[in-house]
């Protein structure tokens, strides 16, 4: 991730250095551009992490390990919370509750209804 920020900063610096001479260099404008680029990159990273977590959830579902399915659904919800995607976060929290209740019910059945 640090490399991506470095590339973005170097790219912006190269753009600033290659500006036509009649344009006045503005440190403030350059810093705003860098911050904007970093914010966009950060949003993309969070979205990618959430999508990866979803893929891992579906892998866990195919494995039929109900506890892992419950845990993974919670991890997806957490990834969407970090991405500040409230709609997806609520959706996955509901899915987590459902999966965890299913997991608990199956474990109780396996233990003889304790």
mmCIF file of C-alpha atoms in Angstrom:
data_model
loop_
_atom_site.group_PDB
_atom_site.id
_atom_site.type_symbol
_atom_site.label_atom_id
_atom_site.label_comp_id
_atom_site.label_asym_id
_atom_site.label_seq_id
_atom_site.Cartn_x
_atom_site.Cartn_y
_atom_site.Cartn_z
ATOM 1 C CA UNK A 1 0.000 0.000 0.000
ATOM 2 C CA UNK A 2 2.890 2.337 0.778
ATOM 3 C CA UNK A 3 4.197 1.756 -2.751
ATOM 4 C CA UNK A 4 0.873 2.869 -4.236
ATOM 5 C CA UNK A 5 0.991 6.120 -2.253
ATOM 6 C CA UNK A 6 4.596 6.668 -3.333
ATOM 7 C CA UNK A 7 3.671 6.169 -6.972
ATOM 8 C CA UNK A 8 0.759 8.600 -6.661
ATOM 9 C CA UNK A 9 2.947 11.234 -5.015
ATOM 10 C CA UNK A 10 5.748 10.828 -7.572
ATOM 11 C CA UNK A 11 3.231 11.085 -10.377
ATOM 12 C CA UNK A 12 1.836 14.323 -9.007
ATOM 13 C CA UNK A 13 5.314 15.735 -8.423
ATOM 14 C CA UNK A 14 6.295 14.902 -11.991
ATOM 15 C CA UNK A 15 3.170 16.644 -13.245
ATOM 16 C CA UNK A 16 3.917 19.715 -11.119
ATOM 17 C CA UNK A 17 7.535 19.848 -12.298
ATOM 18 C CA UNK A 18 6.576 19.564 -15.951
ATOM 19 C CA UNK A 19 4.012 22.388 -15.812
ATOM 20 C CA UNK A 20 4.516 25.152 -18.359
ATOM 21 C CA UNK A 21 6.687 28.002 -17.022
ATOM 22 C CA UNK A 22 3.866 30.548 -17.181
ATOM 23 C CA UNK A 23 1.923 28.631 -14.500
ATOM 24 C CA UNK A 24 2.873 29.535 -10.973
ATOM 25 C CA UNK A 25 3.835 26.615 -8.740
ATOM 26 C CA UNK A 26 1.472 26.309 -5.807
ATOM 27 C CA UNK A 27 2.471 24.085 -2.915
ATOM 28 C CA UNK A 28 -1.071 24.263 -1.571
ATOM 29 C CA UNK A 29 -2.599 23.092 -4.874
ATOM 30 C CA UNK A 30 -0.098 20.273 -5.117
ATOM 31 C CA UNK A 31 -0.885 19.147 -1.551
ATOM 32 C CA UNK A 32 -4.623 19.243 -2.291
ATOM 33 C CA UNK A 33 -4.061 17.090 -5.370
ATOM 34 C CA UNK A 34 -1.957 14.628 -3.386
ATOM 35 C CA UNK A 35 -4.598 14.439 -0.644
ATOM 36 C CA UNK A 36 -7.364 13.908 -3.191
ATOM 37 C CA UNK A 37 -5.365 11.178 -4.917
ATOM 38 C CA UNK A 38 -4.631 9.515 -1.571
ATOM 39 C CA UNK A 39 -8.314 9.666 -0.559
ATOM 40 C CA UNK A 40 -9.394 8.075 -3.850
ATOM 41 C CA UNK A 41 -6.773 5.368 -3.483
ATOM 42 C CA UNK A 42 -7.812 4.717 0.112
ATOM 43 C CA UNK A 43 -11.474 4.325 -0.916
ATOM 44 C CA UNK A 44 -10.492 1.873 -3.645
ATOM 45 C CA UNK A 45 -8.369 -0.151 -1.242
ATOM 46 C CA UNK A 46 -11.235 -0.408 1.259
ATOM 47 C CA UNK A 47 -13.648 -1.445 -1.499
ATOM 48 C CA UNK A 48 -11.185 -4.080 -2.748
ATOM 49 C CA UNK A 49 -10.709 -5.448 0.787
ATOM 50 C CA UNK A 50 -14.490 -5.727 1.222
ATOM 51 C CA UNK A 51 -14.857 -7.522 -2.116
ATOM 52 C CA UNK A 52 -12.068 -9.940 -1.140
ATOM 53 C CA UNK A 53 -13.811 -10.612 2.173
ATOM 54 C CA UNK A 54 -17.029 -11.423 0.290
ATOM 55 C CA UNK A 55 -15.152 -13.905 -1.912
ATOM 56 C CA UNK A 56 -13.708 -15.538 1.205
ATOM 57 C CA UNK A 57 -17.215 -15.801 2.687
ATOM 58 C CA UNK A 58 -18.461 -17.684 -0.371
ATOM 59 C CA UNK A 59 -15.452 -20.007 -0.195
ATOM 60 C CA UNK A 60 -16.318 -20.711 3.459
ATOM 61 C CA UNK A 61 -19.938 -21.400 2.499
ATOM 62 C CA UNK A 62 -18.876 -23.996 -0.029
ATOM 63 C CA UNK A 63 -16.884 -25.694 2.745
ATOM 64 C CA UNK A 64 -19.990 -26.114 4.955
ATOM 65 C CA UNK A 65 -18.127 -25.148 8.165
ATOM 66 C CA UNK A 66 -20.955 -23.261 9.848
ATOM 67 C CA UNK A 67 -18.785 -21.586 12.473
ATOM 68 C CA UNK A 68 -16.394 -20.338 9.779
ATOM 69 C CA UNK A 69 -19.342 -19.079 7.723
ATOM 70 C CA UNK A 70 -20.564 -17.115 10.754
ATOM 71 C CA UNK A 71 -17.100 -15.668 11.413
ATOM 72 C CA UNK A 72 -16.520 -14.783 7.770
ATOM 73 C CA UNK A 73 -19.863 -12.983 7.488
ATOM 74 C CA UNK A 74 -18.772 -10.831 10.437
ATOM 75 C CA UNK A 75 -15.476 -10.103 8.719
ATOM 76 C CA UNK A 76 -17.302 -8.963 5.579
ATOM 77 C CA UNK A 77 -19.512 -6.682 7.697
ATOM 78 C CA UNK A 78 -16.389 -5.229 9.350
ATOM 79 C CA UNK A 79 -14.761 -4.654 5.952
ATOM 80 C CA UNK A 80 -17.810 -2.696 4.754
ATOM 81 C CA UNK A 81 -17.816 -0.710 7.999
ATOM 82 C CA UNK A 82 -14.171 0.233 7.343
ATOM 83 C CA UNK A 83 -15.137 1.162 3.787
ATOM 84 C CA UNK A 84 -17.907 3.387 5.234
ATOM 85 C CA UNK A 85 -20.530 1.604 3.133
ATOM 86 C CA UNK A 86 -23.482 1.637 5.510
ATOM 87 C CA UNK A 87 -25.901 -0.145 3.181
ATOM 88 C CA UNK A 88 -23.583 -3.135 2.640
ATOM 89 C CA UNK A 89 -22.552 -3.096 6.320
ATOM 90 C CA UNK A 90 -26.182 -3.489 7.466
ATOM 91 C CA UNK A 91 -26.814 -6.143 4.821
ATOM 92 C CA UNK A 92 -23.838 -8.200 6.017
ATOM 93 C CA UNK A 93 -24.652 -7.702 9.720
ATOM 94 C CA UNK A 94 -28.065 -9.225 9.005
ATOM 95 C CA UNK A 95 -26.393 -12.070 7.129
ATOM 96 C CA UNK A 96 -23.955 -12.546 10.017
ATOM 97 C CA UNK A 97 -26.832 -12.816 12.533
ATOM 98 C CA UNK A 98 -28.607 -15.382 10.367
ATOM 99 C CA UNK A 99 -25.455 -17.440 9.780
ATOM 100 C CA UNK A 100 -24.486 -17.370 13.453
ATOM 101 C CA UNK A 101 -27.985 -18.456 14.544
ATOM 102 C CA UNK A 102 -27.817 -21.310 12.044
ATOM 103 C CA UNK A 103 -24.371 -22.258 13.302
ATOM 104 C CA UNK A 104 -25.537 -22.204 16.916
ATOM 105 C CA UNK A 105 -28.607 -24.325 16.114
ATOM 106 C CA UNK A 106 -26.517 -26.937 14.278
ATOM 107 C CA UNK A 107 -23.934 -27.121 17.057
ATOM 108 C CA UNK A 108 -26.692 -27.545 19.653
ATOM 109 C CA UNK A 109 -28.251 -30.349 17.575
ATOM 110 C CA UNK A 110 -24.884 -32.064 17.314
ATOM 111 C CA UNK A 111 -24.448 -31.832 21.081
ATOM 112 C CA UNK A 112 -27.829 -33.447 21.661
ATOM 113 C CA UNK A 113 -29.904 -30.316 22.211
ATOM 114 C CA UNK A 114 -28.073 -29.036 25.262
#
